[in-house]
CSV table of C-alpha atoms in Angstrom, one decimal:
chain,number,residue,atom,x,y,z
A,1,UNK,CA,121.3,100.9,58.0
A,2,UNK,CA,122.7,99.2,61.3
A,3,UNK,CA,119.9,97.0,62.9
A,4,UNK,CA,118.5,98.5,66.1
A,5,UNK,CA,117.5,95.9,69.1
A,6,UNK,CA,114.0,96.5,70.7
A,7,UNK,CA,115.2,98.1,73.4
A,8,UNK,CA,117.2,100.7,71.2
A,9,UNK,CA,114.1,101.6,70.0
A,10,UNK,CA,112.2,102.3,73.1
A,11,UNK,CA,111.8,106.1,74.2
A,12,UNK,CA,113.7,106.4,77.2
A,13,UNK,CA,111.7,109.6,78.1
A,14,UNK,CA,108.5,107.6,78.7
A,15,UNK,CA,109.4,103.9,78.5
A,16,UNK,CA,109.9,102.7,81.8
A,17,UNK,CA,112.0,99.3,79.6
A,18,UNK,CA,114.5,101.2,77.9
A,19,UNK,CA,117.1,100.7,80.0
A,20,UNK,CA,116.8,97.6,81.6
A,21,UNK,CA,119.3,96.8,84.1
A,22,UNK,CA,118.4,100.0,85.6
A,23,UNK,CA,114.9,98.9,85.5
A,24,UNK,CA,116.0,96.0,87.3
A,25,UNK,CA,117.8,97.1,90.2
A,26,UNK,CA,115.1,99.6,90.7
A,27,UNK,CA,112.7,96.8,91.5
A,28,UNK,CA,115.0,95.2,93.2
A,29,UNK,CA,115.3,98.2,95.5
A,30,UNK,CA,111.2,98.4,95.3
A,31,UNK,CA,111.2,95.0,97.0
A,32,UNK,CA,113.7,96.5,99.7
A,33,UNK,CA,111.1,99.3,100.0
A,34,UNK,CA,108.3,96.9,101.1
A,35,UNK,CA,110.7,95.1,103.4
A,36,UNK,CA,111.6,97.8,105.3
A,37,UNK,CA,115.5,97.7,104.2
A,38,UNK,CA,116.3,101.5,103.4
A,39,UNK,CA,120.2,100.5,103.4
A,40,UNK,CA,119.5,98.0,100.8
A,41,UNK,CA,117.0,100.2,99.3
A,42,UNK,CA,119.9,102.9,99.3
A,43,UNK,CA,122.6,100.6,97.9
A,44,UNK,CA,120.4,98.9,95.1
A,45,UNK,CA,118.5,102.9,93.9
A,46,UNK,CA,122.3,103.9,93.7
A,47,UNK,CA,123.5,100.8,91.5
A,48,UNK,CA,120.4,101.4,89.7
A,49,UNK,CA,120.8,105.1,88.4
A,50,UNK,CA,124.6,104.3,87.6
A,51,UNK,CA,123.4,102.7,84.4
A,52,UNK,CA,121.2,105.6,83.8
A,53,UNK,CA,121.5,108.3,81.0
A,54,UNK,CA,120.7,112.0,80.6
A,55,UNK,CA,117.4,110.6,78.6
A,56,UNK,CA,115.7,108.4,80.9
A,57,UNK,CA,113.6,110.9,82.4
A,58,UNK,CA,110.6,108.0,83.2
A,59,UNK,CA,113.3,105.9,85.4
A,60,UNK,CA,115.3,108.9,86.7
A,61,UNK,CA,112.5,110.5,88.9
A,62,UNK,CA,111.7,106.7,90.4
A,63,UNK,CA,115.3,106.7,91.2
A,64,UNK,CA,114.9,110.2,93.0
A,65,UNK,CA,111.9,109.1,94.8
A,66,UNK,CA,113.1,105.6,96.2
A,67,UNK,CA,116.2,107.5,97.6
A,68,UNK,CA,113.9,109.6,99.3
A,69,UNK,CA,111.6,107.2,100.5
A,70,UNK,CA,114.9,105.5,101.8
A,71,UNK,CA,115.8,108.1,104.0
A,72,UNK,CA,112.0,108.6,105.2
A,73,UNK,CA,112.2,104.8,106.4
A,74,UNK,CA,115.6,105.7,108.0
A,75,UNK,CA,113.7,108.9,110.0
A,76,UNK,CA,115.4,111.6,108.1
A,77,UNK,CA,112.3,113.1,107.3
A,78,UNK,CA,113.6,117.1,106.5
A,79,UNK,CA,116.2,115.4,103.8
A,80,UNK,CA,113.6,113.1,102.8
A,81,UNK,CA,110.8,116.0,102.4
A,82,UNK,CA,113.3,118.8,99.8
A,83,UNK,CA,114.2,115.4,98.1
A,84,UNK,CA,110.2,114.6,97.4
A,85,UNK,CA,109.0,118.5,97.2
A,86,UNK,CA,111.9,118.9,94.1
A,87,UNK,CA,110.7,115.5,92.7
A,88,UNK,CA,107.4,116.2,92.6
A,89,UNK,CA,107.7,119.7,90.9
A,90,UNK,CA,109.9,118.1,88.1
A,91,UNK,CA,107.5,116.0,86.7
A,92,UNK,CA,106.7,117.2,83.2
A,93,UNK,CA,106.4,113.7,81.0
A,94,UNK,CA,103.0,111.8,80.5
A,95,UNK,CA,105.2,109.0,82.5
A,96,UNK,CA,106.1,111.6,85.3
A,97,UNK,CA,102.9,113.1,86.0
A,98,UNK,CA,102.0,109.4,86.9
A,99,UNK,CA,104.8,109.1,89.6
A,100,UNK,CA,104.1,112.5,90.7
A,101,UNK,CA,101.1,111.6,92.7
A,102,UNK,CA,102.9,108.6,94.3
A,103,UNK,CA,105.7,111.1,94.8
A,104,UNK,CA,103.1,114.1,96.4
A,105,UNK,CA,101.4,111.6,98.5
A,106,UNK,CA,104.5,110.6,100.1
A,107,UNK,CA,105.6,114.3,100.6
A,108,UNK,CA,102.6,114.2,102.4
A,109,UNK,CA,103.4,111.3,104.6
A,110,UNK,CA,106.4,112.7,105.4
A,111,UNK,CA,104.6,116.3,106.7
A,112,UNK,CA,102.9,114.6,108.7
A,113,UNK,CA,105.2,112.7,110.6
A,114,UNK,CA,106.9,116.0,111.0
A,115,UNK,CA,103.7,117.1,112.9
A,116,UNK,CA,103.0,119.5,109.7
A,117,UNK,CA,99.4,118.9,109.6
A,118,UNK,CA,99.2,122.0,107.2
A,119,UNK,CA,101.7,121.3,104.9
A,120,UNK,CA,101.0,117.4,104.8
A,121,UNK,CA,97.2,118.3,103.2
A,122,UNK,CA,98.6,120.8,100.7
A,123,UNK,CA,100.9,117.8,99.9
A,124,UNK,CA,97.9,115.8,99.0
A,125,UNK,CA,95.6,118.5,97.6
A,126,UNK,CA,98.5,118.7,95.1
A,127,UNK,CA,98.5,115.1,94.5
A,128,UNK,CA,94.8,115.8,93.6
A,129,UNK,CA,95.4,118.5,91.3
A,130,UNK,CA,97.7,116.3,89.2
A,131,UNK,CA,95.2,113.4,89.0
A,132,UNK,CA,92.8,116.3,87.7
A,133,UNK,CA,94.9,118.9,85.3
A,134,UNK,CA,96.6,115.6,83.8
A,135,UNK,CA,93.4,113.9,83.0
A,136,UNK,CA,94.8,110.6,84.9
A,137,UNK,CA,92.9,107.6,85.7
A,138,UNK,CA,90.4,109.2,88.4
A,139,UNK,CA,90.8,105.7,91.3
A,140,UNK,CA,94.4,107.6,91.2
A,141,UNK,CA,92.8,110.0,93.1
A,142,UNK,CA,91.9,107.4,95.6
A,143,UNK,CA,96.1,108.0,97.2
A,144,UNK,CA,95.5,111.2,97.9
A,145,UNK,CA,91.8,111.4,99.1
A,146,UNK,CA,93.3,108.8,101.7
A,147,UNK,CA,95.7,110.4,102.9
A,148,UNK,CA,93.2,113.4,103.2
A,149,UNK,CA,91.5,111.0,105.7
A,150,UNK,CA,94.4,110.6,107.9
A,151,UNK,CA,95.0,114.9,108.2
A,152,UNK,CA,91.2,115.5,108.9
A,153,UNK,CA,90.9,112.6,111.1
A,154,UNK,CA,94.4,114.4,113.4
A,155,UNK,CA,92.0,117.4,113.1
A,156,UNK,CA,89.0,116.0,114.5
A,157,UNK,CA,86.9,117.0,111.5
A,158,UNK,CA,85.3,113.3,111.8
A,159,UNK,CA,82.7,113.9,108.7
A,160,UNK,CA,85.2,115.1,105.9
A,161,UNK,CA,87.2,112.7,107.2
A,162,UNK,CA,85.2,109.8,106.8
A,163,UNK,CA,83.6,111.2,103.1
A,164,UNK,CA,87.4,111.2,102.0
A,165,UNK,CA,88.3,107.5,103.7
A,166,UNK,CA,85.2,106.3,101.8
A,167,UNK,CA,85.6,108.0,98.6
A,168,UNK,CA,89.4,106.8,99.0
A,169,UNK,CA,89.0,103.2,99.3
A,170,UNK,CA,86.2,103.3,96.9
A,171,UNK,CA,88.9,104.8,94.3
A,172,UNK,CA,92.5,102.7,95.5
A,173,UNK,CA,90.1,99.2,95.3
A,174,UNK,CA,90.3,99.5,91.4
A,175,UNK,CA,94.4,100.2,92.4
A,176,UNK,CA,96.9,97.3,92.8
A,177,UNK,CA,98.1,99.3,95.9
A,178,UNK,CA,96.7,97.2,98.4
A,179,UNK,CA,98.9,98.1,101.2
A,180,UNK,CA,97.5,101.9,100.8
A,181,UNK,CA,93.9,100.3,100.5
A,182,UNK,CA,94.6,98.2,103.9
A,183,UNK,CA,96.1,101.7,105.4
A,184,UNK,CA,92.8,103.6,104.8
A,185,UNK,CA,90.9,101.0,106.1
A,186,UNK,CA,92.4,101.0,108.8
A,187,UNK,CA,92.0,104.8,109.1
A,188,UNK,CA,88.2,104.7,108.2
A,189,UNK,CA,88.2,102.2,111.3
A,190,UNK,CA,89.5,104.9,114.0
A,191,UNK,CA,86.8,106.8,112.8
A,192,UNK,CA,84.3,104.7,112.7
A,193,UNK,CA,85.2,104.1,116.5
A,194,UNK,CA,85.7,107.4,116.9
A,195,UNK,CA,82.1,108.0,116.3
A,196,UNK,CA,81.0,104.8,118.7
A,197,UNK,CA,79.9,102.4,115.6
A,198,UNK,CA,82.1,99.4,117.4
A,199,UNK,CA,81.1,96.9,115.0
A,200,UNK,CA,82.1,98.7,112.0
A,201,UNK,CA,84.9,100.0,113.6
A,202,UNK,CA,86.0,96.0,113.9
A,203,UNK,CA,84.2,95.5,110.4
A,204,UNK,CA,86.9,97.9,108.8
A,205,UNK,CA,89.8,96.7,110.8
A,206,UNK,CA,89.4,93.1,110.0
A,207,UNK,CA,89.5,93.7,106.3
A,208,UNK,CA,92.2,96.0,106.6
A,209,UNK,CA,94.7,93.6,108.7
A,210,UNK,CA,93.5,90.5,105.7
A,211,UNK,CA,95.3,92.9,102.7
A,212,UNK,CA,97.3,93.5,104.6
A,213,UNK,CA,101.0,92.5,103.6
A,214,UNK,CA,102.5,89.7,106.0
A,215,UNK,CA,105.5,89.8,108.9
A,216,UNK,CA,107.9,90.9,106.2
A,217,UNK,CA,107.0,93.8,105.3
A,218,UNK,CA,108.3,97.2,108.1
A,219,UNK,CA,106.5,98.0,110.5
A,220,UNK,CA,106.1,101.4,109.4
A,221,UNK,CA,105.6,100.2,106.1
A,222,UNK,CA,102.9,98.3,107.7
A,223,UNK,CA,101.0,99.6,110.3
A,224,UNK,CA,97.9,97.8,110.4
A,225,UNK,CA,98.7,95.5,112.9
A,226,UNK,CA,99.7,97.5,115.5
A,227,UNK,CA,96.3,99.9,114.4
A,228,UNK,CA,94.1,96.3,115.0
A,229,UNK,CA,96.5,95.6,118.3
A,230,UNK,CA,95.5,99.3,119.5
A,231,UNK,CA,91.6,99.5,118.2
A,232,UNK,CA,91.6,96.1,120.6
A,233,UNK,CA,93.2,98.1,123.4
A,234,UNK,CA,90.2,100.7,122.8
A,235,UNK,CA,87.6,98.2,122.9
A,236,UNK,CA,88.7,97.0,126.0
A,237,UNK,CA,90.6,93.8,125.1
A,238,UNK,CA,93.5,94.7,127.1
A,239,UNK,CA,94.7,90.8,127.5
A,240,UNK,CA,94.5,90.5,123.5
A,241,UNK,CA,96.6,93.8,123.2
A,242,UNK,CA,99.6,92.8,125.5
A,243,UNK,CA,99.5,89.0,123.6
A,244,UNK,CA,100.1,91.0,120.4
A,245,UNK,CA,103.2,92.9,122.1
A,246,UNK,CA,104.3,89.6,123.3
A,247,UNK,CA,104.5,88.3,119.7
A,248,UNK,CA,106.1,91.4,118.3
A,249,UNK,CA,109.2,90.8,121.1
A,250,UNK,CA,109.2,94.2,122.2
A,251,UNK,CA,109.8,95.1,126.3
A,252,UNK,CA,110.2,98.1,127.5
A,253,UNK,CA,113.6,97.7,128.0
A,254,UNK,CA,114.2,98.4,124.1
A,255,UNK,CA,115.8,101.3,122.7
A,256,UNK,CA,113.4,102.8,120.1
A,257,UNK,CA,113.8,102.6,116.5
A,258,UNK,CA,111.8,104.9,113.8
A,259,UNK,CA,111.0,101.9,112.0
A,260,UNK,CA,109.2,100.5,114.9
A,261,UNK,CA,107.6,103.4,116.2
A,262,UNK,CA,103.8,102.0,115.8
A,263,UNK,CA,104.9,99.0,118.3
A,264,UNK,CA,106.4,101.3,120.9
A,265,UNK,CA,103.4,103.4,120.6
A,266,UNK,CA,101.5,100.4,121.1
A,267,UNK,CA,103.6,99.6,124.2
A,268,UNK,CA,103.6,102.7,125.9
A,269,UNK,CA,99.7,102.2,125.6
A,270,UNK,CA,100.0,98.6,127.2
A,271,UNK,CA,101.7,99.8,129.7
A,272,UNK,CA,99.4,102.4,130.6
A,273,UNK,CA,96.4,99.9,130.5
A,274,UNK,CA,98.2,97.6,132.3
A,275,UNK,CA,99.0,100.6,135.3
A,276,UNK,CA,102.2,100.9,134.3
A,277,UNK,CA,102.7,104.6,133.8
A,278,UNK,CA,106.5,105.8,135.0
A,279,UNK,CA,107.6,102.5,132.3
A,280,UNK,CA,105.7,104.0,129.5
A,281,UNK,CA,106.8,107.6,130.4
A,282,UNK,CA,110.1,106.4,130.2
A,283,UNK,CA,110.2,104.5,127.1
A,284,UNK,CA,108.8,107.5,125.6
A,285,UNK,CA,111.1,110.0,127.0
A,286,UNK,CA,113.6,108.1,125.3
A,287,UNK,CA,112.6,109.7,121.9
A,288,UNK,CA,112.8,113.1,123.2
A,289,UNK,CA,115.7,115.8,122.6
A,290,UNK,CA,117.5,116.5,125.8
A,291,UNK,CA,116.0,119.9,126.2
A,292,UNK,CA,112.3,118.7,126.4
A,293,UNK,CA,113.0,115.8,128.9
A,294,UNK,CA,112.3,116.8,132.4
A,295,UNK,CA,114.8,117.8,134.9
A,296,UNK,CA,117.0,114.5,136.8
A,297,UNK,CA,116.2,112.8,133.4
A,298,UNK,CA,119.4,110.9,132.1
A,299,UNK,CA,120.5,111.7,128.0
A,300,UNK,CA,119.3,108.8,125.8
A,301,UNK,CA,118.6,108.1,122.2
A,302,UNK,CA,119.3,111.2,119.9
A,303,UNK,CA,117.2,109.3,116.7
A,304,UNK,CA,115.6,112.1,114.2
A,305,UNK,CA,112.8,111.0,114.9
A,306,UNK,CA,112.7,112.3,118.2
A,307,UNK,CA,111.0,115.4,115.9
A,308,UNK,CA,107.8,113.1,116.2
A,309,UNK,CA,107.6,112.6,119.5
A,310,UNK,CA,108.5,116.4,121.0
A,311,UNK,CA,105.0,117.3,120.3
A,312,UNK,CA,103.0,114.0,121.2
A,313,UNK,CA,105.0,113.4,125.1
A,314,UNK,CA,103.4,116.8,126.4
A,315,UNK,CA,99.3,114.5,125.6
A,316,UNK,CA,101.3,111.7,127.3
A,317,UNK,CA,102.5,113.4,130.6
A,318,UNK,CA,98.9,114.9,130.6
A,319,UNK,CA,97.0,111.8,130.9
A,320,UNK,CA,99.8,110.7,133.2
A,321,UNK,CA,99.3,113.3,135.7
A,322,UNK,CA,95.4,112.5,135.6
């Protein structure tokens, strides 16, 4: 009988080493997630799942998800969201259920930057459900009762949101997901400050931007510094905010990108503070489709993600007009 090598004898349903190069280049393209490269993300998922086989259903639906992910961080967020809502109903293997809740969590994400506050907590109520009906590690649970937080804090419901932040951070601290863990801190800050407990608010932020991972990681893969530069702004350190805009290198003279949304969010608020309002008016106008700018207003950038901003500009022209 022919000798088998180790890796011939791995399952490739559930062993996420049974085909190694493709496990490889799927790190490879993880690395590129945290980065903030989606091409390279794009090009090194690809390369990856060409060395993949019918049977390797534990590397298959990592494959699937990173492509998706990859278009999220590009701000195709409808191809990204059928890409993640198939992915996560396909999960069937001990290996898959695992991934699933990384994979509903992100569907959530992405409902959410679509403005789908509805659809982004069933995303993460579903993420839950897995967790529970698989009989997973419970601090699992901790990814989606975060990203709970974020939905109730957009509604305003300040007390589940804060139980879920808690409860969240409780849970992701036994995780290795730290940049998740420094998101919901971040979160459990706003609404600490949301609720006028300033030093906690700061408490909360301050641990949030030290896990936080450093300058190479996106900005939209990281948003914690921009959240500390804003919950600054809030508390009145205007001089602190701007210094922090500074050191990103953004003006208002930029043309927007999805991937640095949070420091053009951050800049339209600058501006504002600083009395600035027809510059941060137009810097956010540039995100708009042409049919929601306002009349005498020239065509500009056409990004996807304009999708986010058609239905935040309309708060923005309010306090404007104040």
């Amino acid at each position: 009988m022919p000798a088998t090598s180790p890796a011939e004898r791995l399952d490739a349903s559930v062993s996420l080493l049974a085909n190694v190069p493709a496990m490889i280049g799927l790190l490879r393209a993880g690395i590129a997630r945290r980065c903030g490269d989606s091409e390279q993300m794009d090009v090194l998922t690809r390369q990856a799942r060409a060395h993949l086989s019918a049977d390797n259903e534990a590397l298959r639906p990592m494959a699937d998800l990173y492509l998706a992910v990859a278009d999220q961080l590009r701000g195709r967020t409808a191809e990204a969201e059928r890409s993640l809502a198939a992915a996560v109903a396909d999960q069937h293997t001990a290996a898959g259920r695992y991934l699933a809740v990384n994979i509903a969590c992100d569907l959530g994400r992405v409902r959410q930057a679509q403005a789908d506050l509805d659809g982004a907590l069933r995303a993460f109520e579903q993420a839950l459900e897995i967790v529970t009906d698989a009989g997973l590690p419970l601090p699992l649970a901790g990814l989606a009762y975060l990203g709970m937080a974020d939905v109730l804090y957009e509604r305003d419901d300040l007390d589940a949101a804060e139980r879920h932040a808690t409860d969240g951070i409780a849970l992701c601290r036994q995780l290795a997901e730290t940049p998740r863990l420094a998101a919901g801190l971040a979160r459990l800050a706003w609404i600490r400050q949301a609720r006028g407990d300033r030093a906690g608010a700061l408490e909360a932020m301050t641990e949030a931007q030290q896990l936080a991972p450093g300058q190479v990681a996106a900005r939209l893969v990281n948003p914690v510094p921009a959240q500390r530069a804003w919950l600054q702004l809030a508390l009145g350190d205007v001089a602190a905010a701007a210094d922090w805009v500074r050191q990103s290198g953004l003006s208002d003279g930029h043309e927007p990108d999805y991937t640095t949304e949070p420091e053009h969010l951050m800049l339209a608020r600058v501006l504002l503070a600083q009395d600035r309002p027809d510059a941060a008016l137009a810097l956010l106008e540039r995100w708009l489709p042409p049919r929601s700018r306002p009349a005498g207003r020239p065509a500009r950038s056409r990004s996807t993600c304009c999708r986010r901003w058609h239905w935040r500009a309309p708060r923005v022209r309010s306090r404007l007009r104040r």
